[in-house]
Coordinates of C-alpha atoms in Angstrom, one line a residue:
M1 CA 2.5 -9.5 -3.0
V2 CA 4.0 -11.4 -0.2
L3 CA 0.9 -13.3 1.8
Q4 CA -1.2 -12.6 -1.2
G5 CA -1.7 -16.4 -1.5
L6 CA -2.4 -16.5 2.5
G7 CA -5.1 -14.2 2.2
Q8 CA -6.9 -15.5 -0.8
K9 CA -6.8 -19.1 1.0
I10 CA -8.1 -17.9 4.7
N11 CA -10.7 -15.5 2.5
A12 CA -11.7 -18.5 0.8
A13 CA -12.4 -20.8 3.4
V14 CA -14.3 -18.3 5.5
S15 CA -16.2 -17.2 2.3
D16 CA -17.4 -20.8 2.0
L17 CA -18.5 -21.0 5.2
T18 CA -20.4 -17.8 5.1
R19 CA -22.0 -19.0 1.7
S20 CA -23.3 -22.3 2.9
A21 CA -27.3 -22.1 3.7
T22 CA -26.5 -23.5 7.2
V23 CA -23.4 -23.4 9.4
D24 CA -22.9 -26.0 11.7
E25 CA -20.0 -27.1 13.9
Q26 CA -18.5 -29.7 11.9
A27 CA -18.3 -26.9 8.9
F28 CA -16.7 -24.4 11.6
N29 CA -14.2 -26.7 12.8
G30 CA -13.5 -27.6 9.1
M31 CA -13.0 -23.7 8.3
V32 CA -10.6 -23.2 11.4
E33 CA -8.2 -26.2 10.3
E34 CA -8.2 -24.6 6.5
I35 CA -7.0 -21.4 7.9
G36 CA -4.3 -23.1 10.1
R37 CA -3.3 -25.1 6.7
A38 CA -2.7 -21.8 5.5
L39 CA -0.9 -20.2 7.9
I40 CA 1.2 -23.0 8.3
E41 CA 2.1 -23.2 4.4
A42 CA 2.8 -19.6 4.6
D43 CA 5.7 -20.7 7.0
V44 CA 3.9 -19.1 10.0
N45 CA 5.2 -20.8 13.5
R46 CA 3.0 -23.9 14.1
K47 CA 3.0 -23.5 17.8
L48 CA 1.4 -19.7 16.9
V49 CA -1.2 -21.3 14.6
E50 CA -2.4 -24.0 17.2
K51 CA -2.9 -20.8 19.6
L52 CA -4.6 -18.7 17.0
K53 CA -7.0 -21.8 16.0
K54 CA -7.9 -22.3 19.8
S55 CA -8.4 -18.9 20.6
I56 CA -11.0 -18.6 17.6
K57 CA -12.7 -21.3 18.9
I58 CA -12.8 -20.1 22.9
T59 CA -13.9 -16.9 21.1
V60 CA -16.9 -18.1 19.0
K61 CA -18.0 -20.6 21.7
F62 CA -20.2 -22.8 19.1
K63 CA -21.9 -24.8 21.1
E64 CA -23.2 -22.3 23.3
L65 CA -24.7 -19.8 20.7
A66 CA -28.1 -18.8 20.9
P67 CA -30.3 -19.8 17.8
A68 CA -31.0 -15.9 17.2
V69 CA -27.1 -15.4 17.1
N70 CA -26.2 -14.3 13.4
K71 CA -22.9 -17.1 13.2
K72 CA -21.5 -15.9 10.3
R73 CA -20.5 -12.4 11.3
L74 CA -19.6 -13.8 14.7
I75 CA -17.2 -16.1 12.9
Q76 CA -16.0 -13.5 10.4
K77 CA -15.3 -11.1 13.4
A78 CA -13.8 -13.8 15.3
V79 CA -11.0 -14.5 12.4
F80 CA -10.4 -11.2 11.6
D81 CA -9.4 -10.1 15.6
E82 CA -7.4 -13.2 15.8
L83 CA -5.5 -12.4 12.8
V84 CA -5.0 -8.6 14.1
R85 CA -3.8 -10.0 17.4
L86 CA -1.3 -12.1 15.5
V87 CA 0.7 -9.3 14.0
N88 CA 0.0 -6.7 16.6
P89 CA 2.3 -6.9 19.6
H90 CA 0.6 -4.1 21.3
A91 CA 4.1 -2.2 21.7
E92 CA 4.1 1.5 20.9
P93 CA 7.2 2.4 18.3
F94 CA 9.5 5.3 18.8
K95 CA 8.5 8.5 17.1
P96 CA 11.0 10.9 16.4
K97 CA 10.8 14.3 17.8
K98 CA 11.4 17.6 15.8
G99 CA 13.6 20.1 17.0
K100 CA 16.1 17.4 18.6
S101 CA 18.3 14.7 17.3
N102 CA 16.9 11.5 16.7
V103 CA 19.3 8.8 16.2
I104 CA 18.1 5.5 14.3
M105 CA 20.2 2.4 14.3
F106 CA 19.7 -0.3 11.6
V107 CA 20.6 -3.6 12.2
G108 CA 19.8 -7.1 10.2
L109 CA 20.7 -10.1 8.3
Q110 CA 23.0 -9.6 5.0
G111 CA 21.1 -9.1 2.0
S112 CA 18.1 -7.9 3.8
G113 CA 18.1 -4.5 2.1
K114 CA 19.2 -2.4 4.6
T115 CA 21.2 0.1 2.9
T116 CA 18.1 0.7 0.6
T117 CA 15.5 0.9 3.4
C118 CA 17.8 3.0 5.3
T119 CA 17.3 5.8 2.3
K120 CA 13.7 4.9 2.0
L121 CA 13.2 5.9 5.7
A122 CA 15.3 8.9 5.5
R123 CA 13.5 9.9 2.6
H124 CA 10.2 9.3 4.1
Y125 CA 11.0 11.5 7.6
Q126 CA 12.5 14.2 5.1
A127 CA 9.0 14.4 3.1
R128 CA 7.4 15.1 6.5
G129 CA 9.5 18.3 7.5
F130 CA 12.2 16.4 9.3
R131 CA 16.2 17.3 8.3
S132 CA 17.3 13.7 7.8
C133 CA 20.5 12.2 6.9
L134 CA 22.7 8.9 6.6
I135 CA 25.8 7.3 7.9
C136 CA 27.3 4.4 6.2
A137 CA 29.1 2.7 9.3
D138 CA 29.1 -0.7 7.0
T139 CA 32.8 -1.1 6.4
F140 CA 32.8 -4.8 6.0
R141 CA 31.0 -5.2 2.3
A142 CA 32.5 -3.8 -0.8
G143 CA 30.5 -1.0 -2.2
A144 CA 28.3 -0.4 0.8
F145 CA 29.4 3.2 1.3
D146 CA 29.4 3.9 -2.7
Q147 CA 25.6 2.3 -2.6
L148 CA 24.3 4.5 0.1
K149 CA 26.5 7.5 -1.5
Q150 CA 24.4 6.8 -4.6
N151 CA 20.9 6.3 -3.0
A152 CA 21.4 9.1 -1.0
T153 CA 22.3 11.5 -3.9
K154 CA 19.4 10.5 -5.8
V155 CA 17.0 11.6 -3.3
K156 CA 19.2 14.7 -1.8
I157 CA 20.1 13.5 1.4
P158 CA 23.3 14.3 3.0
Y159 CA 25.4 11.4 3.8
Y160 CA 28.6 10.6 5.8
G161 CA 31.0 7.7 5.7
S162 CA 34.8 6.8 4.8
L163 CA 36.7 4.7 2.2
T164 CA 39.9 4.7 4.2
Q165 CA 38.6 4.2 8.0
T166 CA 38.2 0.5 8.7
D167 CA 36.6 0.6 11.9
P168 CA 32.7 1.1 11.8
V169 CA 32.6 2.3 15.2
V170 CA 34.8 5.3 14.7
V171 CA 32.9 5.9 11.2
A172 CA 29.1 5.8 13.0
R173 CA 30.4 8.0 16.0
E174 CA 31.9 10.6 14.1
G175 CA 29.1 10.7 11.9
V176 CA 26.7 11.3 14.4
E177 CA 28.7 13.9 16.3
K178 CA 28.6 15.6 12.9
F179 CA 25.1 15.8 11.8
K180 CA 24.2 16.6 15.8
K181 CA 26.3 19.6 15.6
E182 CA 24.9 20.5 12.3
K183 CA 21.2 20.4 14.1
F184 CA 19.7 17.0 12.2
E185 CA 16.8 15.9 13.5
V186 CA 16.7 12.1 12.1
I187 CA 20.3 10.3 12.1
I188 CA 20.4 7.3 10.4
V189 CA 23.0 4.8 11.1
D190 CA 23.7 1.6 8.5
T191 CA 25.6 -1.0 9.6
S192 CA 27.0 -4.4 8.5
G193 CA 24.7 -7.6 7.7
R194 CA 25.2 -10.2 10.3
H195 CA 23.6 -13.3 11.6
K196 CA 23.3 -15.1 14.9
Q197 CA 26.2 -17.4 14.3
D198 CA 28.9 -14.5 13.6
K199 CA 29.7 -13.6 17.3
D200 CA 32.6 -11.5 16.2
L201 CA 29.7 -9.2 14.1
F202 CA 27.4 -9.1 17.1
E203 CA 29.7 -7.7 19.4
E204 CA 30.8 -5.0 17.0
M205 CA 27.0 -4.2 16.5
V206 CA 26.9 -3.8 20.7
Q207 CA 30.1 -1.3 20.2
I208 CA 28.4 0.9 17.8
Q209 CA 24.9 0.7 19.8
Q210 CA 27.1 2.0 22.9
A211 CA 29.0 4.5 20.6
V212 CA 26.2 6.1 19.2
K213 CA 23.6 5.4 21.9
P214 CA 20.6 5.2 19.3
D215 CA 17.0 6.5 20.3
Q216 CA 15.9 3.5 18.3
T217 CA 17.5 0.5 16.6
I218 CA 15.4 -1.2 14.1
M219 CA 15.8 -4.7 12.4
V220 CA 15.2 -5.1 8.9
L221 CA 13.4 -8.6 8.1
D222 CA 13.6 -10.1 4.5
A223 CA 9.8 -11.4 4.0
T224 CA 11.4 -14.5 2.1
I225 CA 13.3 -16.0 5.0
G226 CA 10.9 -18.2 6.2
Q227 CA 10.9 -20.3 9.5
G228 CA 14.4 -18.8 10.1
A229 CA 12.8 -15.4 10.8
E230 CA 12.2 -16.4 14.2
T231 CA 15.3 -17.6 15.4
Q232 CA 17.2 -14.9 13.8
S233 CA 14.9 -12.2 15.2
K234 CA 15.4 -13.6 18.9
G235 CA 19.0 -13.5 18.7
F236 CA 19.2 -9.8 17.4
K237 CA 16.7 -8.8 20.2
E238 CA 18.8 -10.5 22.9
T239 CA 22.0 -8.9 21.5
A240 CA 20.6 -5.6 20.4
D241 CA 17.1 -5.2 22.0
Y242 CA 15.6 -3.6 19.1
G243 CA 12.7 -1.6 19.4
A244 CA 10.8 -2.1 16.0
I245 CA 10.7 -4.1 12.7
I246 CA 11.0 -3.4 8.8
V247 CA 9.8 -6.2 6.6
T248 CA 11.3 -5.7 2.9
K249 CA 11.0 -7.5 -0.6
T250 CA 7.4 -8.0 0.1
D251 CA 6.5 -7.3 -3.5
G252 CA 8.1 -10.8 -4.1
N253 CA 6.4 -14.3 -4.2
A254 CA 7.6 -15.4 -0.8
S255 CA 5.2 -17.0 1.9
G256 CA 6.2 -14.1 4.4
G257 CA 4.8 -15.8 7.5
G258 CA 8.1 -15.7 9.1
A259 CA 7.8 -12.3 9.5
I260 CA 4.7 -12.9 11.6
S261 CA 6.4 -15.5 13.7
A262 CA 9.2 -13.1 14.1
V263 CA 6.5 -9.9 15.8
A264 CA 5.1 -12.5 17.9
A265 CA 8.2 -14.2 19.2
T266 CA 9.9 -10.8 20.1
R267 CA 6.7 -8.8 21.1
T268 CA 8.3 -6.1 18.7
P269 CA 6.1 -3.9 16.4
I270 CA 6.4 -3.9 12.5
I271 CA 6.5 -0.3 11.7
F272 CA 6.9 -0.2 7.7
I273 CA 7.0 -2.5 5.2
G274 CA 8.8 -2.3 1.9
T275 CA 6.8 -2.7 -1.2
G276 CA 9.5 -2.3 -4.1
E277 CA 12.8 -1.2 -5.2
H278 CA 11.9 2.4 -5.7
M279 CA 12.3 5.0 -3.1
L280 CA 8.8 5.4 -2.4
D281 CA 8.0 1.9 -1.8
L282 CA 7.6 1.9 1.8
E283 CA 4.4 2.0 3.4
R284 CA 3.8 2.6 7.1
F285 CA 2.4 -1.0 8.7
A286 CA -1.1 -0.7 10.6
P287 CA -2.3 -4.2 11.7
Q288 CA -6.1 -3.7 11.1
Q289 CA -5.4 -2.3 7.8
Y290 CA -3.2 -5.0 6.8
V291 CA -5.5 -7.5 7.7
Q292 CA -8.1 -5.9 6.0
R293 CA -6.2 -6.0 2.5
L294 CA -5.2 -9.7 3.2
L295 CA -8.8 -10.7 3.9
G296 CA -9.6 -8.9 0.6
M297 CA -11.6 -5.8 3.2
G298 CA -9.7 -3.3 1.3
D299 CA -7.5 -0.2 3.1
M300 CA -9.4 3.1 2.4
Q301 CA -7.0 4.7 4.7
G302 CA -4.2 3.7 3.4
L303 CA -5.5 4.5 -0.2
V304 CA -6.4 8.1 0.7
E305 CA -3.3 8.5 2.3
H306 CA -1.2 7.4 -0.7
V307 CA -2.9 9.4 -3.3
Q308 CA -2.8 12.4 -1.2
S309 CA 1.1 11.9 -1.0
L310 CA 1.4 11.7 -4.9
K311 CA 0.3 15.6 -4.6
L312 CA -1.8 15.2 -7.9
D313 CA -2.8 18.4 -9.8
Q314 CA -6.5 18.2 -9.9
K315 CA -7.5 21.5 -9.8
D316 CA -9.0 22.0 -13.2
T317 CA -11.0 18.5 -13.1
M318 CA -12.3 19.8 -9.8
K319 CA -13.6 22.7 -10.8
H320 CA -15.4 21.4 -14.1
I321 CA -16.6 18.3 -12.1
A322 CA -18.2 21.0 -9.4
E323 CA -19.6 23.0 -12.4
G324 CA -21.1 19.5 -13.9
V325 CA -18.5 19.1 -16.5
F326 CA -16.2 16.6 -17.4
T327 CA -14.0 17.2 -21.2
V328 CA -11.9 14.6 -22.7
R329 CA -9.1 16.3 -21.5
D330 CA -10.1 15.7 -18.1
L331 CA -10.2 12.3 -18.9
R332 CA -6.7 12.1 -20.0
D333 CA -5.5 14.0 -16.9
Q334 CA -7.5 11.5 -14.6
L335 CA -5.9 8.4 -16.8
S336 CA -2.9 9.8 -16.2
N337 CA -3.1 10.3 -12.3
I338 CA -3.7 6.8 -12.0
M339 CA -0.8 5.8 -13.9
K340 CA 1.0 8.0 -11.1
M341 CA -0.6 5.7 -8.3
G342 CA 1.5 2.8 -9.1
P343 CA 0.9 -0.9 -10.2
L344 CA -2.6 -2.1 -10.2
S345 CA -1.9 -4.8 -7.9
K346 CA -0.7 -2.5 -5.2
M347 CA -4.1 -0.6 -5.7
A348 CA -6.1 -3.8 -5.9
G349 CA -5.0 -4.5 -2.1
M350 CA -6.2 -1.5 -0.9
I351 CA -9.6 -1.2 -3.3
P352 CA -12.3 -3.9 -1.5
G353 CA -13.2 -6.4 -4.3
L354 CA -10.6 -5.0 -6.9
G355 CA -8.5 -7.9 -6.4
Q356 CA -11.3 -10.3 -7.8
M357 CA -12.5 -7.6 -10.6
M358 CA -9.0 -8.0 -12.1
N359 CA -9.5 -11.7 -12.4
G360 CA -5.8 -12.7 -13.3
M361 CA -5.1 -9.5 -15.2
D362 CA -1.3 -8.3 -14.3
D363 CA 0.1 -5.3 -14.0
E364 CA 1.8 -5.1 -17.5
E365 CA -1.5 -5.8 -19.4
G366 CA -3.8 -3.2 -17.4
G367 CA -0.9 -0.6 -17.3
M368 CA -0.5 -1.2 -21.4
K369 CA -4.5 -0.7 -22.0
M370 CA -4.6 2.6 -20.0
K371 CA -1.3 3.7 -21.9
R372 CA -3.5 3.0 -25.2
M373 CA -6.2 5.3 -24.0
I374 CA -3.4 7.9 -23.2
Y375 CA -2.1 7.5 -26.6
I376 CA -5.7 8.0 -28.1
C377 CA -6.3 11.3 -26.2
D378 CA -2.7 12.7 -27.5
S379 CA -3.7 12.3 -30.9
M380 CA -6.6 14.5 -30.7
T381 CA -6.4 18.1 -31.3
E382 CA -6.8 20.9 -28.5
K383 CA -10.5 21.6 -29.7
E384 CA -11.5 17.9 -29.6
L385 CA -9.8 17.6 -26.1
D386 CA -11.7 20.4 -24.8
S387 CA -14.9 19.4 -26.2
D388 CA -17.8 17.4 -24.6
G389 CA -17.5 14.6 -27.2
K390 CA -20.3 15.3 -29.5
M391 CA -18.3 16.3 -32.6
F392 CA -17.1 13.0 -32.8
I393 CA -20.7 11.8 -33.4
D394 CA -21.6 14.6 -36.1
Q395 CA -17.9 13.9 -37.6
P396 CA -17.0 10.4 -37.7
T397 CA -14.0 10.9 -39.7
R398 CA -12.1 12.4 -36.5
M399 CA -12.2 9.0 -35.1
T400 CA -10.8 7.1 -38.0
R401 CA -8.2 10.1 -38.2
I402 CA -7.4 9.6 -34.5
A403 CA -7.0 5.6 -34.6
H404 CA -4.3 5.9 -37.3
G405 CA -2.7 8.8 -35.2
S406 CA -2.5 6.8 -32.1
G407 CA -1.7 3.1 -33.7
T408 CA -5.2 2.0 -32.4
S409 CA -8.2 0.9 -33.7
V410 CA -11.5 2.9 -34.4
R411 CA -13.2 0.9 -32.1
E412 CA -10.9 1.5 -28.9
V413 CA -11.7 5.2 -30.0
E414 CA -15.5 4.6 -30.0
D415 CA -15.1 2.7 -26.5
L416 CA -12.7 5.4 -25.0
L417 CA -15.4 8.0 -25.9
T418 CA -18.2 5.8 -24.6
Q419 CA -16.6 5.9 -21.2
H420 CA -16.0 9.6 -21.6
K421 CA -20.0 10.2 -22.5
M422 CA -21.0 7.6 -19.1
M423 CA -18.1 9.6 -17.1
A424 CA -19.6 13.3 -18.0
G425 CA -23.2 12.0 -17.3
M426 CA -21.8 10.7 -13.8
A427 CA -19.9 14.8 -13.2
K428 CA -23.7 16.0 -14.0
K429 CA -25.2 14.2 -11.4
M430 CA -22.3 14.7 -9.1
K431 CA -23.0 18.4 -9.3
G432 CA -26.0 17.7 -7.3
N433 CA -25.1 15.1 -5.2
M434 CA -22.0 17.2 -3.7
A435 CA -24.1 20.4 -3.0
N436 CA -26.9 17.8 -1.1
M437 CA -23.9 16.0 0.8
K438 CA -22.5 19.2 1.8
R439 CA -25.8 20.5 3.3
A440 CA -26.2 17.1 4.8
Q441 CA -22.8 17.3 6.5
G442 CA -23.1 20.8 7.6
A443 CA -26.2 19.9 9.4
M444 CA -24.7 16.6 11.2
G445 CA -21.8 18.6 12.2
G446 CA -18.9 17.0 9.9
G447 CA -18.2 14.1 12.2
N448 CA -14.4 13.1 12.5
R449 CA -12.0 11.2 10.6
A450 CA -11.8 8.0 12.4
Q451 CA -15.9 7.8 12.4
Q452 CA -15.8 8.5 8.5
M453 CA -13.1 5.8 8.0
A454 CA -15.1 3.6 9.8
A455 CA -18.0 4.2 8.1
M456 CA -16.3 3.4 4.8
Q457 CA -14.7 0.5 5.5
R458 CA -18.1 -0.9 7.1
Q459 CA -20.1 -0.5 4.0
A460 CA -16.8 -2.1 1.8
Q461 CA -17.2 -5.2 4.2
S462 CA -20.9 -5.5 3.8
M463 CA -20.7 -5.1 -0.1
G464 CA -18.3 -7.9 -0.5
G465 CA -17.8 -8.5 -4.0
A466 CA -20.5 -5.9 -5.0
G467 CA -19.5 -4.3 -8.4
R468 CA -18.6 -7.2 -10.3
G469 CA -21.2 -6.9 -13.0
A470 CA -21.6 -3.1 -12.5
P471 CA -21.8 -1.2 -16.1
G472 CA -18.9 -0.3 -18.0
G473 CA -17.5 3.0 -17.5
I474 CA -15.4 4.2 -14.8
D475 CA -15.6 7.7 -13.3
I476 CA -12.5 8.3 -13.2
G477 CA -12.7 12.1 -12.1
A478 CA -15.3 11.2 -9.4
M479 CA -13.2 8.7 -8.0
M480 CA -10.0 11.0 -7.9
K481 CA -12.2 13.5 -6.1
M482 CA -13.2 10.7 -3.4
L483 CA -9.7 10.1 -2.9
G484 CA -8.4 13.2 -1.8
G485 CA -8.5 15.4 -4.9
G486 CA -9.4 18.4 -2.7
G487 CA -12.2 20.1 -1.3
G488 CA -12.8 17.6 1.7
G489 CA -15.7 18.7 4.3
P490 CA -14.6 18.9 7.7
G491 CA -12.9 16.6 9.7
M492 CA -11.3 14.5 6.5
P493 CA -8.9 17.1 4.8
G494 CA -8.5 16.4 1.1
M495 CA -11.9 14.2 1.0
P496 CA -15.2 15.1 -0.4
A497 CA -18.2 15.2 2.0
G498 CA -19.9 11.8 1.8
M499 CA -17.6 8.9 -0.1
D500 CA -19.9 6.7 -2.2
M501 CA -18.4 3.6 -1.8
Q502 CA -20.7 1.6 -4.0
Q503 CA -20.2 4.0 -6.8
M504 CA -16.5 3.7 -6.4
M505 CA -16.7 -0.2 -6.6
Q506 CA -18.6 0.2 -10.1
Q507 CA -16.4 2.8 -11.2
M508 CA -13.4 0.1 -11.0
S509 CA -15.3 -2.7 -12.1
G510 CA -16.3 -0.8 -15.3
M511 CA -12.6 0.0 -15.8
M512 CA -11.8 -3.6 -15.4
G513 CA -14.3 -4.6 -17.6
G514 CA -14.5 -2.0 -20.3
M515 CA -10.8 -2.3 -21.0
G516 CA -10.9 -5.8 -21.5
G517 CA -11.6 -5.4 -25.2
A518 CA -9.3 -2.4 -25.8
G519 CA -6.2 -3.5 -27.8
S520 CA -7.8 -6.3 -29.3
G521 CA -7.9 -4.7 -33.0
G522 CA -5.2 -2.6 -33.0
R523 CA -1.8 -4.3 -31.8
G524 CA 1.2 -3.6 -33.7
G525 CA -0.1 -0.5 -34.7
G526 CA -3.0 -1.3 -37.0
G527 CA -4.6 1.7 -37.2
G528 CA -8.3 1.7 -38.5
K529 CA -8.7 -2.0 -38.6
G530 CA -11.4 -1.7 -36.8
R531 CA -15.3 -0.7 -37.7
R532 CA -15.0 2.7 -40.1

């Protein structure tokens, strides 16, 4: 993940300072220098780095601090606020309005991922009720129209382009006129890739802009561009005066600091970041939440929105949990839902402390261990799936049969049933807790979404890496209930009354630790090689 290395270095510098017994000015200055080095290594402009270091020192005013002041907390807040200021230009981006045609034009360098990003954005707005469409005004690159056509067809979005017309201005104008007549609300125009040195292509970009009169021009910026981002972004800004930036390829190993430099140089907001090649891999960018993820503090709002956007079927499980029941089938359903939530590395950035808990575990390894748990469930009979798990204790031969059928070991089956037993116990506790929380929230008037999110985030930050040594056994059903399974309290639709962050951290920790031994005895389909 782009900037992940930067986040780890900054977090380490701040953590080292806050963990030390005494915080003196020398240690504080050392931390500031360490943060500066990390930013420069990540391709952030040196002038910006010097400005940020100076701002942190001015904000803290170490020499003037009173003895009673909590220096550690003050320093943490100063670092956080200055990093947010670094990626937040305080410029409000354009927002499409329903009932009218909103024309959005894309510009950017060659190979930055414009065509794919155009389709992602069209799908994003289509999912939110807008009538979206695409126009291919890239007549320069061979295969550009075929690529856009293929992408648009995949997500069922109308498109326009020409294999015979070579003038992109004509194609763009005709496409916009056509879709405006058909009352489309979001009309996205894809243009040829170009760079600052191509004067002819820059002139062509201006001509397209004059022809279609876009409501918003978006620059697509490749996260791998490095120090060149600032120069190129300034060149595009002076010519096309774009109003927003989308950063692509953030799922790679690039430093990514160039994108931060581009934001500061042009005072233009980042509105989305591309996190992968799939059409759903487009995340809305919010400076505060982004820095929280960067520093390992999590992004609970982003996590909730992500889970809610998946529209997972949770009705039966939620009904069972409300009744204090959790069957083996419920466990299987929740494992499947977590698999749909995306790579573990993506989840790690959103859930506070999960990155440290994964401890080097890659997406492939974590995904395989979860799949093996699903294979075990799939080898059970209907009666076994709908049971409370006690029949396996009474008849141990069932575990041997399931291990053979799933290509795993008896030990893995035992581990899964132990997980289920703990989760079923949690479901019983949740039955009482949910009732108590609903009564408490009713007495307090419910609160609002912003207040609840802020409270969750504060609790997560105060915990730090809590849960690392938590007992095994993730209550996946409870976690999914927390993450938007339905039936939320007033003020936060889809969220249950009173999310317990501590509980959630323990669950995620238990999952990472509890799965650690899974698969060790069953690789290669060695069913039944564990204890019998």
